[in-house]
């Protein structure tokens, strides 16, 4: 193993952490188990780079799992946090910033007329489901294999991300009754959608999906798939929920719904609207959102929800994202990386590259990955070997075949060339 991966300070922290934190980490994927390494502990970040506690610098393609569209430590985001900090960190009461944030989100995300702030993507999705059930007076949820919507009970069936990474197919502690209400079908399979709606006509409260899947590796929706979902749900009276925790403000300013021109009924957002601070939100049609307490009786609450620090950081980032050149730049950077990796795939074989603005996955397989089954057939041992070599060469790629990599506007052409070369030398 490399000196990087055996680096002493990370190793020491991992040993201390093992004793007091389950698995030594506060979220499973970062334990690096699936890639046969031990956790790397980081000290600081700057632009497209991360530096670990041993002083090793990496070009970062995790980007805190999405929010760092403009890179780490953007001066405007830091300024916003610093100036807000002086006024206090949390009031447990309304603040000016949360109003501004809600106005911005409603202005930028096509389907959102009202929004409620929470503290994470998991909170957003579990609250959205409760609301959908209350609105439709139905209990069933339809989700797609490989999509990950956080760790609430209803979503831990055939989920991607950490569950796929660790091979956990069903999670102990989740009552069977909870998952019985979740119907799970393959992504991109319209026949399966129609069949599910035939079998459970007028019983499904909502279809929830990542409109572009990031948590099974990157899977792009087939032409017409999202449109068909919109039509099927509308016809049956079920709600359509887009989980845009990863795609919101990334694949386009207005998220995947703007890019594919589909209006879901509800949308969930996550860390990206906090500029790197812990945030989530769910929003959508006014007639649905008005059912939430205290306007309505669907209960959901949170002391830190809409806290001034996270709001200020998020507002600063969202304002910068509105600059015309942002998404052109983000797209160009992603294309540059994808083109280089695709050339490599053509040369070496056994490798497929999926990409969309700001997101990319290298799958180790000969077949295009259109669903979770195809993702699961990838050569995960090869992925692990390549990941370790990339880390040795100073590239911090998501440590799982079942996670998308994130590109930022500040990855330079040189960073990207270095990354492509590191892949070429690692395969
Ligand atoms: N579930 C996260 C990405 N899909 C990973 C979180 C983490 O390990 O930090």
mmCIF file of C-alpha atoms in Angstrom, residues 238-412:
data_model
loop_
_atom_site.group_PDB
_atom_site.id
_atom_site.type_symbol
_atom_site.label_atom_id
_atom_site.label_comp_id
_atom_site.label_asym_id
_atom_site.label_seq_id
_atom_site.Cartn_x
_atom_site.Cartn_y
_atom_site.Cartn_z
ATOM 1 C CA UNK A 238 -49.862 10.113 -7.159
ATOM 2 C CA UNK A 239 -47.280 12.819 -6.510
ATOM 3 C CA UNK A 240 -43.940 12.997 -8.300
ATOM 4 C CA UNK A 241 -40.982 13.820 -6.035
ATOM 5 C CA UNK A 242 -37.610 14.697 -7.491
ATOM 6 C CA UNK A 243 -34.789 14.137 -5.040
ATOM 7 C CA UNK A 244 -32.388 16.805 -6.245
ATOM 8 C CA UNK A 245 -29.984 16.584 -3.318
ATOM 9 C CA UNK A 246 -27.205 15.916 -5.843
ATOM 10 C CA UNK A 247 -28.574 17.381 -9.069
ATOM 11 C CA UNK A 248 -30.093 20.603 -7.708
ATOM 12 C CA UNK A 249 -28.056 23.670 -8.738
ATOM 13 C CA UNK A 250 -25.546 21.290 -10.337
ATOM 14 C CA UNK A 251 -26.750 19.779 -13.610
ATOM 15 C CA UNK A 252 -28.350 23.180 -14.300
ATOM 16 C CA UNK A 253 -29.190 26.229 -12.207
ATOM 17 C CA UNK A 254 -32.773 25.003 -11.775
ATOM 18 C CA UNK A 255 -31.630 21.391 -11.291
ATOM 19 C CA UNK A 256 -32.593 18.332 -13.330
ATOM 20 C CA UNK A 257 -36.201 19.527 -13.524
ATOM 21 C CA UNK A 258 -35.070 22.621 -15.433
ATOM 22 C CA UNK A 259 -32.667 20.655 -17.592
ATOM 23 C CA UNK A 260 -35.268 18.029 -18.582
ATOM 24 C CA UNK A 261 -38.212 20.422 -18.414
ATOM 25 C CA UNK A 262 -40.369 18.389 -16.023
ATOM 26 C CA UNK A 263 -42.336 19.857 -13.120
ATOM 27 C CA UNK A 264 -42.415 17.502 -10.138
ATOM 28 C CA UNK A 265 -44.960 18.141 -7.365
ATOM 29 C CA UNK A 266 -42.300 18.156 -4.665
ATOM 30 C CA UNK A 267 -38.521 18.529 -4.711
ATOM 31 C CA UNK A 268 -35.958 17.703 -2.072
ATOM 32 C CA UNK A 269 -32.683 19.600 -1.831
ATOM 33 C CA UNK A 270 -29.632 19.055 0.339
ATOM 34 C CA UNK A 271 -26.179 20.291 1.200
ATOM 35 C CA UNK A 272 -25.770 22.287 -1.990
ATOM 36 C CA UNK A 273 -28.048 25.044 -0.679
ATOM 37 C CA UNK A 274 -25.820 25.423 2.380
ATOM 38 C CA UNK A 275 -22.635 26.110 0.456
ATOM 39 C CA UNK A 276 -21.067 23.252 2.441
ATOM 40 C CA UNK A 277 -22.851 23.789 5.755
ATOM 41 C CA UNK A 278 -25.474 21.268 6.909
ATOM 42 C CA UNK A 279 -28.776 22.050 5.194
ATOM 43 C CA UNK A 280 -31.676 20.427 3.425
ATOM 44 C CA UNK A 281 -35.033 21.616 2.128
ATOM 45 C CA UNK A 282 -38.224 20.357 0.582
ATOM 46 C CA UNK A 283 -40.562 22.393 -1.489
ATOM 47 C CA UNK A 284 -43.114 22.351 -4.264
ATOM 48 C CA UNK A 285 -46.733 23.112 -5.046
ATOM 49 C CA UNK A 286 -48.289 25.648 -2.699
ATOM 50 C CA UNK A 287 -51.480 23.631 -2.177
ATOM 51 C CA UNK A 288 -49.366 20.718 -0.934
ATOM 52 C CA UNK A 289 -46.830 22.713 1.075
ATOM 53 C CA UNK A 290 -49.579 24.574 2.929
ATOM 54 C CA UNK A 291 -50.468 21.320 4.669
ATOM 55 C CA UNK A 292 -47.287 21.623 6.768
ATOM 56 C CA UNK A 293 -47.637 22.808 10.378
ATOM 57 C CA UNK A 294 -48.320 25.458 11.561
ATOM 58 C CA UNK A 295 -50.276 26.366 8.400
ATOM 59 C CA UNK A 296 -51.615 22.813 8.231
ATOM 60 C CA UNK A 297 -51.357 19.761 10.439
ATOM 61 C CA UNK A 298 -48.527 17.715 8.884
ATOM 62 C CA UNK A 299 -45.955 18.004 11.641
ATOM 63 C CA UNK A 300 -42.260 18.576 11.003
ATOM 64 C CA UNK A 301 -39.878 20.770 12.998
ATOM 65 C CA UNK A 302 -36.210 21.526 13.757
ATOM 66 C CA UNK A 303 -34.331 23.869 16.091
ATOM 67 C CA UNK A 304 -31.480 24.472 13.661
ATOM 68 C CA UNK A 305 -33.674 24.640 10.552
ATOM 69 C CA UNK A 306 -33.026 27.855 8.641
ATOM 70 C CA UNK A 307 -30.161 28.816 10.944
ATOM 71 C CA UNK A 308 -28.466 32.068 9.903
ATOM 72 C CA UNK A 309 -25.005 30.644 9.223
ATOM 73 C CA UNK A 310 -26.073 27.936 6.808
ATOM 74 C CA UNK A 311 -28.529 30.311 5.154
ATOM 75 C CA UNK A 312 -25.883 33.009 4.666
ATOM 76 C CA UNK A 313 -23.390 30.557 3.155
ATOM 77 C CA UNK A 314 -26.064 29.112 0.881
ATOM 78 C CA UNK A 315 -27.363 32.488 -0.265
ATOM 79 C CA UNK A 316 -23.823 33.614 -1.130
ATOM 80 C CA UNK A 317 -23.276 30.469 -3.182
ATOM 81 C CA UNK A 318 -26.665 30.546 -4.922
ATOM 82 C CA UNK A 319 -26.107 34.176 -5.910
ATOM 83 C CA UNK A 320 -22.796 33.288 -7.545
ATOM 84 C CA UNK A 321 -24.294 30.304 -9.300
ATOM 85 C CA UNK A 322 -26.647 32.706 -11.074
ATOM 86 C CA UNK A 323 -23.768 34.250 -13.006
ATOM 87 C CA UNK A 324 -24.268 33.400 -16.658
ATOM 88 C CA UNK A 325 -20.891 31.731 -17.174
ATOM 89 C CA UNK A 326 -21.120 29.276 -14.234
ATOM 90 C CA UNK A 327 -22.813 26.350 -15.937
ATOM 91 C CA UNK A 328 -20.996 26.825 -19.245
ATOM 92 C CA UNK A 329 -17.740 26.591 -17.326
ATOM 93 C CA UNK A 330 -18.914 23.619 -15.248
ATOM 94 C CA UNK A 331 -20.077 21.830 -18.367
ATOM 95 C CA UNK A 332 -16.821 22.508 -20.237
ATOM 96 C CA UNK A 333 -14.740 21.150 -17.350
ATOM 97 C CA UNK A 334 -16.885 18.033 -17.106
ATOM 98 C CA UNK A 335 -16.714 17.506 -20.894
ATOM 99 C CA UNK A 336 -12.933 17.833 -20.827
ATOM 100 C CA UNK A 337 -12.630 15.150 -18.160
ATOM 101 C CA UNK A 338 -15.247 12.904 -19.786
ATOM 102 C CA UNK A 339 -13.658 13.166 -23.226
ATOM 103 C CA UNK A 340 -10.232 12.180 -21.878
ATOM 104 C CA UNK A 341 -11.640 9.284 -19.897
ATOM 105 C CA UNK A 342 -13.769 8.109 -22.821
ATOM 106 C CA UNK A 343 -10.703 8.052 -25.077
ATOM 107 C CA UNK A 344 -9.020 5.946 -22.438
ATOM 108 C CA UNK A 345 -12.054 3.654 -22.283
ATOM 109 C CA UNK A 346 -11.940 3.190 -26.077
ATOM 110 C CA UNK A 347 -8.262 2.329 -25.875
ATOM 111 C CA UNK A 348 -8.318 0.017 -22.851
ATOM 112 C CA UNK A 349 -11.843 -1.488 -22.945
ATOM 113 C CA UNK A 350 -13.729 -2.768 -19.917
ATOM 114 C CA UNK A 351 -14.650 0.745 -18.912
ATOM 115 C CA UNK A 352 -17.657 3.021 -19.540
ATOM 116 C CA UNK A 353 -17.928 6.696 -18.700
ATOM 117 C CA UNK A 354 -21.227 8.401 -17.858
ATOM 118 C CA UNK A 355 -21.392 12.149 -17.425
ATOM 119 C CA UNK A 356 -23.610 15.192 -17.217
ATOM 120 C CA UNK A 357 -22.765 18.770 -16.206
ATOM 121 C CA UNK A 358 -20.802 18.566 -12.950
ATOM 122 C CA UNK A 359 -21.087 14.793 -12.444
ATOM 123 C CA UNK A 360 -19.181 11.808 -13.816
ATOM 124 C CA UNK A 361 -18.706 8.068 -13.181
ATOM 125 C CA UNK A 362 -16.191 5.593 -14.543
ATOM 126 C CA UNK A 363 -17.830 2.161 -14.518
ATOM 127 C CA UNK A 364 -15.585 -0.867 -14.912
ATOM 128 C CA UNK A 365 -17.733 -2.867 -17.310
ATOM 129 C CA UNK A 366 -18.208 -3.469 -21.045
ATOM 130 C CA UNK A 367 -21.901 -2.576 -21.027
ATOM 131 C CA UNK A 368 -23.604 0.803 -20.722
ATOM 132 C CA UNK A 369 -24.995 1.231 -17.214
ATOM 133 C CA UNK A 370 -28.703 2.051 -17.431
ATOM 134 C CA UNK A 371 -29.839 0.677 -14.071
ATOM 135 C CA UNK A 372 -28.691 -0.642 -10.703
ATOM 136 C CA UNK A 373 -28.427 -4.270 -11.916
ATOM 137 C CA UNK A 374 -25.934 -3.166 -14.566
ATOM 138 C CA UNK A 375 -24.014 -1.085 -11.997
ATOM 139 C CA UNK A 376 -23.806 -4.077 -9.667
ATOM 140 C CA UNK A 377 -22.208 -6.150 -12.452
ATOM 141 C CA UNK A 378 -19.214 -3.790 -12.589
ATOM 142 C CA UNK A 379 -15.793 -5.027 -11.566
ATOM 143 C CA UNK A 380 -15.639 -3.546 -8.069
ATOM 144 C CA UNK A 381 -12.259 -5.144 -7.332
ATOM 145 C CA UNK A 382 -10.779 -3.345 -10.294
ATOM 146 C CA UNK A 383 -12.453 -0.156 -9.117
ATOM 147 C CA UNK A 384 -10.830 -0.586 -5.685
ATOM 148 C CA UNK A 385 -7.393 -1.201 -7.202
ATOM 149 C CA UNK A 386 -7.670 1.819 -9.473
ATOM 150 C CA UNK A 387 -8.979 3.976 -6.593
ATOM 151 C CA UNK A 388 -5.949 3.138 -4.425
ATOM 152 C CA UNK A 389 -3.570 3.976 -7.257
ATOM 153 C CA UNK A 390 -5.389 7.243 -7.914
ATOM 154 C CA UNK A 391 -5.101 8.161 -4.235
ATOM 155 C CA UNK A 392 -1.361 7.452 -4.348
ATOM 156 C CA UNK A 393 -1.145 9.840 -7.287
ATOM 157 C CA UNK A 394 -3.040 12.563 -5.416
ATOM 158 C CA UNK A 395 -6.534 12.115 -6.837
ATOM 159 C CA UNK A 396 -9.392 11.828 -4.319
ATOM 160 C CA UNK A 397 -12.094 10.040 -6.336
ATOM 161 C CA UNK A 398 -15.341 8.897 -4.617
ATOM 162 C CA UNK A 399 -14.368 5.667 -2.853
ATOM 163 C CA UNK A 400 -17.139 3.521 -4.289
ATOM 164 C CA UNK A 401 -18.286 2.293 -7.682
ATOM 165 C CA UNK A 402 -21.762 3.309 -6.475
ATOM 166 C CA UNK A 403 -21.119 7.037 -6.113
ATOM 167 C CA UNK A 404 -20.807 9.792 -8.702
ATOM 168 C CA UNK A 405 -17.754 12.050 -8.849
ATOM 169 C CA UNK A 406 -18.252 15.816 -8.740
ATOM 170 C CA UNK A 407 -16.458 18.358 -10.907
ATOM 171 C CA UNK A 408 -16.246 22.031 -9.921
ATOM 172 C CA UNK A 409 -15.770 25.243 -11.879
ATOM 173 C CA UNK A 410 -12.309 25.632 -10.340
ATOM 174 C CA UNK A 411 -10.774 22.345 -11.479
ATOM 175 C CA UNK A 412 -8.150 23.659 -13.894
#
